[in-house]
C-alpha cells in the first residue's frame, strides 16, 4: 500500500474529488494547509502597513491506495488539479508499512 | 417643533443606520471566507458615497418640490441649502434630522442592492453603479411615492385612492429587490457555481446581522410615523409580530420538506419585516400576523424558483426584499384600516385602495427593473462590473482590498 | 398620552428585543462549534412562538383584569382586542406599545430559559415546552406580580407592604433561572461530559452577547419606569453601576483563586444586572454598587456549587439569573428608598418590605421550579425532549437544522 | 425637567455605553488570535473600574464647582451625594442621568486608551494605570473644558472667545490619543514585531466594532445637545456625513497607493467621527464634509508616519483619535457658525475663536501627553506594565485570563 | 522508528488520548481533517439550496514510535476509536528514516 | 527524495522560514496542529470550570527534498526552531517513493 499526498489549489478540490470518484476512488482525507513554492506570495496591506503573505492557502489530499493503483490515482489528481499557472502544487507518494480499518479491526495491508 | 417626536426620530435614525451594518453582516456571513471583507465593504462604500451625494443633491431630488412634471424634486435643498434647525415642512422634526432619517433609508436600500454583486464585482464598477442607481432609480422613486411626485397624483386621479407606502415597501424593498434581479441577469453567475451552492462561511454572522436588522427595523417602521404617538407604537408592535410570524412560517414550510434551517428562519423574519414595512402604520396590529405568514411563504417559493432558474441573484435580495415588498404592498391594500390609513382596504370593500396599490407597485417594479438593467449594461460597457477570473478565484478580499478576513496563524 | 414617555418606551422596547439576540450570542459562544446555530435558533424560535401566542392570548393572561381568583388575567385583550393607539390604562404609552414592551420581556425570559436545553434538545420538544411554559409559568407569574393577581394582594394583606419588582427580578430572572434548574434535572446531562467541561467555542461571541445585553438592559430597567423622568434616569445609572460592580466583584473573587476570566467578568456583570432589575427604580443609585457586588459573589459560589453537583444546567441560567434574581429581590427589600418605592427597606427599619420580598420570592421560585419540573416531565413523556445519541454526537446544527455554522473551506 | 430631552438622553447614554464594546471589538479584531479576549477584557475592566470610581468621586472631580483654582471640581457630589431625580443644574435632564451620560464618555475614553497596551500589558498594571489616569488626566481635563475649570476662563480672558468642544474632541479623543502615544513610548513595542506587522486576526470583528461605533456615536454627539431639538438633529446629520466622507477620503487616498482596505475605510470613518465631535453642534451640516475629509487625510498620514517611526502605538489611538481630535478641534475654530456656536469661526473672520481652539488644544495635548508619560513611568516602576516574555509568546488570553478565545475542536 | 497515522472520529479523541496515556504514550500530534470513505456524506440545506457535504470532520492523530511498540499503539487506538458504525476510520503505519528532538538536538532514531 | 516533517512552536515559524530561505529552500507546506509531548499542558478556566488543555498549538512544516540535502534542511530547522525549553518539538524524516510537479506534469523523483 502507498500513501499519495497531493498539495493542490483550493478551487481544484471539487474537480479532484470528482475525478477520483469517477475512477472509483472514494476514500480520502483532506486538510487545509498553507504552502509556498516557486511562487512569489502576495502583499496585503492593513491600515497602511504592508504584511507579506508568502504562505498561500492550499489543500492537502491524502489517499491510501494499493500499490498497483497508485499510477491511476496520481494521474487523476494530476489532470484534475492542473491549471498551468505557477502554484499548481505537487504530488508525493510514500511507502506504507501497514494499514487497518478500525470498524472491522481488519488489517488492510 | 415636536420635541418628543424629535427624541424618537433621533433614536430611530441611529437604528436605521445600524441596519446598514445588519445587512452587511447578514450578507457577509453568507459568502465564502475569501469574500467576506469585500461583502461588508460594499455596503460601507455604498453608504459613504450615497451620503455625500445625498447632501449634494440626493435629498433635494427626492424631497424638494417637484420639477419635470413630478419626475424628481428640484434643487431647492441642494448642498443642504435651507436645511437647519427648524422643522421640515409637514413634520415636527428638525430639517437636518429629517434629511438624516431619509438618508439612512437610502443607505439601507443600497446595502440591500449589494446582493447580486456578491463575490464577483469590481469595487470601481460597483461604486459607480451605486452612485448612479441612487440618482436614477432611488431618488426618483422616492419622489414619486413620498415626495409628491407624479405617481401619487396619477394614481389618486385614476383610482380615487392614494398609494400607501408607510415606510418603504415599494421605495426601499421592491425597488432594490427587482433591481437586484436585473443586475444579476447582466453581471452573470459566480464562477464555479456548477449546480452546487457555496455554503455560507459563517451562519452566526448572518444571524447576528438578522438580529441587528430586526432591532433596527423598529426605527425604520415606527420611526416613519415621525411622531412618538399611538401610530408609532402600533407600527412597532406590527413590525415585531410580522417578523415573528414570518420566521415561524418559513420554519414550518421548510420543516415539511426537511429540516428548518436557521438561515431560513432568519429569511422568513426578514420577509415578514419587509412585507409589514408598507403597512406598519396603516393596519391594525393583528393583521401583521397574516401579513408575515403570507410574505414568508411567498419569499420561500420565490427563492426556490430562483434556485431552479439558475439565476445567480446571490443573496436573494429579489426573493426576500423584492417579492415580500410586492406582497406587502398589495396586502396593505387588503388590510388597510380606514381609521389609520384614511382609506379602507379591500377587506372592508375598499377596491380603490387595492387598485392604487396594484398600479403603484407595477410602476415601481417595472421602472426599477428596467432602469437597473439598462444602467447595469451601461456601467458594464463603460467601466466594467466584474473582476478578472483569477481575482475571483483568489477572492475579492485579497484582490480588491489587499486583506485577509481571518488570519490563519494564532 | 405622554409623548416623551412614548418616545423613550419605543426605544426601550427595541432595546429589549435586541437582548434576545444578546442572550443568543452569549449562549452561542459558550457551546461547541457543532451546536452554535441551534443555540441561537432556540432563542429565535422561542421568541417567534411566544410573540404569536402573546398576540393570541398571552398578553391578556398576564395583564387583563384577573379571573380565577387572581390566578391569571381574563381574555379581555385576546387577539389584541381593544389594543390600539390610546394609552394603556394606568400608563402614558399607547396600548400597542405597552403590549410590545411586555412581549419583549417574555421573549427575553424564554431566551434565558434555553440554557438547560443546550446541545441536546430536540427542536420540537423545546418549542412545545417553550410555548406551554409561557402559558403555564410566565404569564401567571407576571399576572401575580405585575398584573394585579393574587400574590400582590395576599402579600399586602399579610405584611402590609407590596412586593417590589421594578423590572422583573422575580418574573423574568428568578422564574427562568429556577425553571432552568428543574429542566436540567429532567433532561439530564450532555453526553461525553465526564467531569471535564467543554471549552466555549468562541469567547468573543459570548462577550459580544454580554455587550448587547448590557446595552439592552438600559431599555429593560429604565424603560420599566414607563416615563422619561428622574426615575428612569436613576434606574439607568443604577443599572450601569450594578453591572460594573458585578464585573469587578466576580473578577476579583476569581482572581484570588487563579486568573480572572473574561467570561467570568461578563457573568459578574450579568449577575449585577439581574440583581438590580427588581430594584432599579426603588433604590438610590449608590445602593447599586453593594447590590452588584453581593449578586456577583452569590452567583459565583452558586456556579461553583452547580459544577461540583454534577447538574448540567449547561449555561448557568440558574446560577446567574436565578440566584442573582433571588438575591436582588431580597436586597431590594433592604435598600428600598421610601421616597422611590413608597415603602422603606430594612435598612430604614422597613420589616414589612423585606417580608413582602421574602414571601413573594419564595412563592415565585417554588412555583416556577415545581411547574417547570412537571411540565418538562410531561413534554418528555409525550413528545420527547432530547435528540438521539448519534444526533447529539454529530451536533445539533447538522441534525436539527441541516446547517454547519462555519464552512471549513475558504 | 425637559421630558423629551430626557427621553433622548436615556437612549443616547445607552448608545455611548455600547461604544465601549464597539471599541473593544474594533481593537479585538486587529490583534492576534491569542490576545483577543484580553483586548476586549481591557475595555471591560477599564469601564468597570472607572464606573465605580466615577460614583465615588470621578463625577464630582469633573463636574462639581471648582476647587484648587479651577484645577478640578470639589467633592460636592462624591459618593453621588445630591444626585437624584431633579434636573442637573443648567440642564433639563435628571442628575442621575447626567451622571450616567458623562460616565459613559469616561468609559469610552478609557477603552480608546487600551490601544498602546495591546498584546503585552499585565492586567494589574493596566487596571492601576487606568484608574489613576481617570483621576489625574481625564477628570481634570473634563473639568477644565466642560466643568467651568481654569482653562475656559483663561482662554476666554486671553482671546475673548470660549474654547469650543461640543462632545469631547479634546477631552475624549485628543486626550486619549496623545496619552496613548506617551504610553507607547514607555511600554515599548511588542516582541517579534521586526518590521513586519501582525495581520489582524478577524477583520469582520473590526468592521462590526466600527459599525457599533458609528451607531453609538449618534448618542455621543447628538446626545451632547442634552435636548431633543434642532441642534441635536443637526449634530446627528453632521456626525453621519463626517463619518461617510472620512471613509471615502481614506479609501481614495489609499487607493492611489494600492488597494483600498476595509480597515482603512473604517479608520477613515472613525477619523471623521472624531473630528466632527468637537464641532457637531457648532457647525452647519455641510461643513462636516470637508471636516471628515481633512481629518481622514491627516490621520492617514499620521498613521503612515507612526509606522515608519517604529513606535508601537499598536492600534493607532494616536493617529486616529489623537490627530483627528486635534484636527477637528482646530477646524471647529474655522467652521464654527455664529448662530450655533455663539461666536464666528475663522471663515467668517473670527480670529478669537481659532485662537481659543489653538490654545486649549495645545494645553490639553501637552498636559495629557506629559502626565500620561510620567504616570506610565511611575506605574511601570511600582507595579509593572508588561507581562513576562513567555506570557507574551503564549498569548495574554491564556496567561492573563486562563482562556482560549476559540476552541480548536468542534 | 515508525509513524502511526490514525484517522478517527472527533468525539473519540478524548478516549484515544486516554488509552494511549494509560499505556505510557504521551507524545502525539493531532490535527483537524475532513474525510470520506465508504460513508455517504450528509446533505445540508441553506435557504432552500441543498449543499452536499461528503467530507466529514475527522481528527488525524500522528504518533512517532519505536518499531517494537507500534503494535501496542495501533491496538490502543483501534480499541479506543471504535464505535462499530461506518466512518470509524483507518490506521496507517509508515516507515521513518530518522528522528530528532529539537530541544536537545539529539538524534532519536 | 525525502520528506522532512518538523513540529515546531508557532512563534518560531518565521525564523524557520527565514533560515530555510537563506539556504535556498523555498518550497514548503505548513499546517496548524496541536501536540503534546513531555510537556505538562495548561489549565484553562471557564466560569469556574477547569478545562485541561494538554494539546498545545504547534506548526507542522513539511519539506520534500532530495536525499543529499536532508541534513542541511534538518540542521537549519533545528537551529531556527530551538528555544531550549520543553516543547521545542521534533523533526522526522520519511522516505518518499515518487514525486511529481502538477504544473509541468514532470516526475521529480
Ligand atoms: N519542496 C516542497 N516541499 C513541500 N511542499 C512544497 C514544496 N514545493 C512546493 N510545495 C507545495 O506545493 C505548492 C505549490 O508549489 P509551487 O512551486 O508554487 O507550484 P508550481 O510548481 O506549480 O509552480 C506550494 O504552495 C507548497 O504547498
Ligand atoms: N483510502 C483512503 N485514503 C485516505 N483516507 C481514507 C481512506 N479511506 C478512508 N479514509 C479516511 O477514514 C475515514 C473513515 O472512513 P470510512 O470508510 O467512512 O470508515 P469505515 O471504514 O469505518 O466505514 C474517512 O472519513 C477518511 O478520512
Ligand atoms: N511521539 C510523538 N509523536 C508525535 N508527535 C510528537 C511526539 N512527541 C512529541 N511530539 C510533538 O512534538 C511537540 C513537542 O514535544 P515535547 O516533548 O513537548 O518537546 P520537547 O522534546 O522539546 O520537550 C509536541 O507538542 C508534539 O506535537
Tab-separated table of N, CA, C and O in Angstrom, chain C residues 141-194:
chain	number	residue	atom	x	y	z
C	141	UNK	N	-47.243	34.116	36.462
C	141	UNK	CA	-46.355	34.820	37.400
C	141	UNK	C	-46.355	36.320	37.119
C	141	UNK	O	-46.400	37.147	38.038
C	142	UNK	N	-46.307	36.677	35.836
C	142	UNK	CA	-46.372	38.106	35.500
C	142	UNK	C	-47.667	38.715	36.026
C	142	UNK	O	-47.692	39.841	36.536
C	143	UNK	N	-48.746	37.939	35.908
C	143	UNK	CA	-50.024	38.450	36.397
C	143	UNK	C	-50.002	38.629	37.922
C	143	UNK	O	-50.494	39.636	38.442
C	144	UNK	N	-49.405	37.663	38.615
C	144	UNK	CA	-49.376	37.756	40.073
C	144	UNK	C	-48.628	38.990	40.554
C	144	UNK	O	-49.015	39.647	41.498
C	145	UNK	N	-47.492	39.253	39.906
C	145	UNK	CA	-46.599	40.305	40.406
C	145	UNK	C	-46.946	41.671	39.834
C	145	UNK	O	-46.902	42.680	40.515
C	146	UNK	N	-47.258	41.711	38.532
C	146	UNK	CA	-47.456	42.991	37.871
C	146	UNK	C	-48.907	43.245	37.453
C	146	UNK	O	-49.277	44.386	37.187
C	147	UNK	N	-49.692	42.189	37.316
C	147	UNK	CA	-50.992	42.358	36.661
C	147	UNK	C	-52.134	42.475	37.650
C	147	UNK	O	-53.291	42.390	37.268
C	148	UNK	N	-51.815	42.621	38.948
C	148	UNK	CA	-52.892	42.730	39.921
C	148	UNK	C	-53.424	41.379	40.377
C	148	UNK	O	-54.547	41.294	40.874
C	149	UNK	N	-52.611	40.321	40.241
C	149	UNK	CA	-53.056	38.979	40.623
C	149	UNK	C	-53.039	38.764	42.132
C	149	UNK	O	-52.787	39.686	42.916
C	150	UNK	N	-53.257	37.521	42.526
C	150	UNK	CA	-53.464	37.189	43.937
C	150	UNK	C	-52.241	37.465	44.809
C	150	UNK	O	-52.371	37.822	45.991
C	151	UNK	N	-51.037	37.306	44.239
C	151	UNK	CA	-49.840	37.393	45.067
C	151	UNK	C	-49.713	38.773	45.700
C	151	UNK	O	-49.463	38.911	46.908
C	152	UNK	N	-49.920	39.770	44.885
C	152	UNK	CA	-49.806	41.138	45.345
C	152	UNK	C	-50.760	41.388	46.516
C	152	UNK	O	-50.341	41.852	47.594
C	153	UNK	N	-52.025	41.014	46.339
C	153	UNK	CA	-52.990	41.290	47.408
C	153	UNK	C	-52.732	40.397	48.624
C	153	UNK	O	-52.807	40.862	49.776
C	154	UNK	N	-52.359	39.138	48.390
C	154	UNK	CA	-52.072	38.242	49.510
C	154	UNK	C	-50.912	38.800	50.344
C	154	UNK	O	-51.022	38.941	51.566
C	155	UNK	N	-49.823	39.127	49.657
C	155	UNK	CA	-48.649	39.639	50.383
C	155	UNK	C	-48.982	40.942	51.095
C	155	UNK	O	-48.608	41.148	52.263
C	156	UNK	N	-49.689	41.824	50.423
C	156	UNK	CA	-50.037	43.104	51.048
C	156	UNK	C	-50.854	42.887	52.308
C	156	UNK	O	-50.624	43.537	53.337
C	157	UNK	N	-51.793	41.961	52.226
C	157	UNK	CA	-52.649	41.782	53.407
C	157	UNK	C	-51.870	41.086	54.527
C	157	UNK	O	-52.088	41.339	55.704
C	158	UNK	N	-50.916	40.229	54.169
C	158	UNK	CA	-50.105	39.548	55.187
C	158	UNK	C	-49.116	40.480	55.858
C	158	UNK	O	-48.912	40.461	57.072
C	159	UNK	N	-48.405	41.272	55.052
C	159	UNK	CA	-47.268	42.048	55.581
C	159	UNK	C	-47.546	43.531	55.669
C	159	UNK	O	-46.798	44.266	56.309
C	160	UNK	N	-48.562	43.993	54.980
C	160	UNK	CA	-48.786	45.435	54.948
C	160	UNK	C	-47.916	46.163	53.950
C	160	UNK	O	-47.939	47.384	53.848
C	161	UNK	N	-47.106	45.409	53.206
C	161	UNK	CA	-46.254	46.037	52.176
C	161	UNK	C	-46.490	45.333	50.857
C	161	UNK	O	-46.875	44.153	50.816
C	162	UNK	N	-46.248	46.037	49.759
C	162	UNK	CA	-46.376	45.413	48.435
C	162	UNK	C	-45.068	44.731	48.064
C	162	UNK	O	-43.990	45.241	48.394
C	163	UNK	N	-45.145	43.601	47.369
C	163	UNK	CA	-43.904	43.038	46.839
C	163	UNK	C	-43.369	43.962	45.744
C	163	UNK	O	-44.142	44.449	44.919
C	164	UNK	N	-42.060	44.197	45.766
C	164	UNK	CA	-41.449	45.124	44.808
C	164	UNK	C	-40.700	44.342	43.738
C	164	UNK	O	-39.855	43.507	44.044
C	165	UNK	N	-41.056	44.590	42.491
C	165	UNK	CA	-40.267	44.005	41.405
C	165	UNK	C	-40.288	44.989	40.251
C	165	UNK	O	-41.132	44.916	39.358
C	166	UNK	N	-39.305	45.890	40.252
C	166	UNK	CA	-39.350	47.008	39.328
C	166	UNK	C	-39.402	46.559	37.876
C	166	UNK	O	-40.253	46.980	37.112
C	167	UNK	N	-38.456	45.686	37.487
C	167	UNK	CA	-38.378	45.348	36.068
C	167	UNK	C	-38.293	43.854	35.811
C	167	UNK	O	-37.971	43.433	34.708
C	168	UNK	N	-38.577	43.044	36.825
C	168	UNK	CA	-38.639	41.628	36.540
C	168	UNK	C	-37.588	40.745	37.182
C	168	UNK	O	-37.272	39.678	36.661
C	169	UNK	N	-37.046	41.159	38.310
C	169	UNK	CA	-36.102	40.291	39.014
C	169	UNK	C	-36.728	38.948	39.341
C	169	UNK	O	-36.093	37.900	39.202
C	170	UNK	N	-37.986	38.989	39.747
C	170	UNK	CA	-38.710	37.747	40.022
C	170	UNK	C	-39.311	37.161	38.761
C	170	UNK	O	-39.081	36.001	38.419
C	171	UNK	N	-40.116	37.981	38.088
C	171	UNK	CA	-40.914	37.485	36.968
C	171	UNK	C	-40.027	36.934	35.859
C	171	UNK	O	-40.278	35.865	35.305
C	172	UNK	N	-38.962	37.668	35.560
C	172	UNK	CA	-38.098	37.250	34.454
C	172	UNK	C	-36.969	36.347	34.947
C	172	UNK	O	-36.819	35.210	34.499
C	173	UNK	N	-36.170	36.837	35.890
C	173	UNK	CA	-34.902	36.170	36.182
C	173	UNK	C	-35.036	35.013	37.170
C	173	UNK	O	-34.553	33.915	36.906
C	174	UNK	N	-35.652	35.260	38.317
C	174	UNK	CA	-35.784	34.154	39.268
C	174	UNK	C	-36.627	33.045	38.658
C	174	UNK	O	-36.285	31.860	38.749
C	175	UNK	N	-37.712	33.415	37.988
C	175	UNK	CA	-38.581	32.390	37.402
C	175	UNK	C	-37.839	31.575	36.352
C	175	UNK	O	-37.863	30.338	36.363
C	176	UNK	N	-37.138	32.235	35.420
C	176	UNK	CA	-36.467	31.464	34.368
C	176	UNK	C	-35.289	30.687	34.942
C	176	UNK	O	-35.027	29.556	34.548
C	177	UNK	N	-34.578	31.283	35.904
C	177	UNK	CA	-33.412	30.603	36.464
C	177	UNK	C	-33.777	29.331	37.204
C	177	UNK	O	-33.147	28.282	37.005
C	178	UNK	N	-34.784	29.396	38.055
C	178	UNK	CA	-35.149	28.187	38.797
C	178	UNK	C	-35.860	27.176	37.894
C	178	UNK	O	-35.743	25.965	38.105
C	179	UNK	N	-36.559	27.656	36.884
C	179	UNK	CA	-37.124	26.728	35.909
C	179	UNK	C	-36.009	25.990	35.187
C	179	UNK	O	-36.104	24.790	34.919
C	180	UNK	N	-34.952	26.713	34.867
C	180	UNK	CA	-33.830	26.088	34.159
C	180	UNK	C	-33.246	24.950	34.985
C	180	UNK	O	-32.893	23.893	34.449
C	181	UNK	N	-33.154	25.163	36.286
C	181	UNK	CA	-32.615	24.114	37.156
C	181	UNK	C	-33.519	22.874	37.101
C	181	UNK	O	-33.035	21.740	36.976
C	182	UNK	N	-34.812	23.100	37.189
C	182	UNK	CA	-35.748	21.969	37.145
C	182	UNK	C	-35.634	21.224	35.820
C	182	UNK	O	-35.597	19.986	35.783
C	183	UNK	N	-35.540	21.969	34.727
C	183	UNK	CA	-35.443	21.340	33.404
C	183	UNK	C	-34.163	20.509	33.313
C	183	UNK	O	-34.160	19.396	32.784
C	184	UNK	N	-33.063	21.072	33.856
C	184	UNK	CA	-31.787	20.351	33.795
C	184	UNK	C	-31.895	19.004	34.503
C	184	UNK	O	-31.305	18.015	34.057
C	185	UNK	N	-32.643	18.966	35.598
C	185	UNK	CA	-32.798	17.704	36.317
C	185	UNK	C	-33.565	16.685	35.473
C	185	UNK	O	-33.278	15.488	35.503
C	186	UNK	N	-34.527	17.168	34.698
C	186	UNK	CA	-35.323	16.250	33.894
C	186	UNK	C	-34.571	15.814	32.636
C	186	UNK	O	-34.505	14.632	32.310
C	187	UNK	N	-33.972	16.756	31.954
C	187	UNK	CA	-33.399	16.453	30.636
C	187	UNK	C	-32.074	15.702	30.755
C	187	UNK	O	-31.705	14.942	29.865
C	188	UNK	N	-31.374	15.887	31.859
C	188	UNK	CA	-30.132	15.142	32.072
C	188	UNK	C	-28.940	15.763	31.365
C	188	UNK	O	-29.103	16.581	30.456
C	189	UNK	N	-27.740	15.344	31.790
C	189	UNK	CA	-26.521	15.990	31.273
C	189	UNK	C	-26.231	15.632	29.817
C	189	UNK	O	-26.692	14.613	29.306
C	190	UNK	N	-25.431	16.493	29.182
C	190	UNK	CA	-24.957	16.213	27.827
C	190	UNK	C	-24.048	14.992	27.835
C	190	UNK	O	-23.346	14.739	28.805
C	191	UNK	N	-24.053	14.248	26.749
C	191	UNK	CA	-23.187	13.086	26.640
C	191	UNK	C	-21.723	13.516	26.516
C	191	UNK	O	-21.422	14.492	25.851
C	192	UNK	N	-20.865	12.736	27.118
C	192	UNK	CA	-19.433	12.986	26.964
C	192	UNK	C	-18.887	13.981	27.969
C	192	UNK	O	-17.724	14.362	27.907
C	193	UNK	N	-19.743	14.411	28.874
C	193	UNK	CA	-19.337	15.455	29.820
C	193	UNK	C	-18.739	14.815	31.070
C	193	UNK	O	-19.132	15.126	32.182
C	194	UNK	N	-17.778	13.916	30.898
C	194	UNK	CA	-17.271	13.196	32.054
C	194	UNK	C	-16.307	14.044	32.863
C	194	UNK	O	-15.100	14.033	32.637
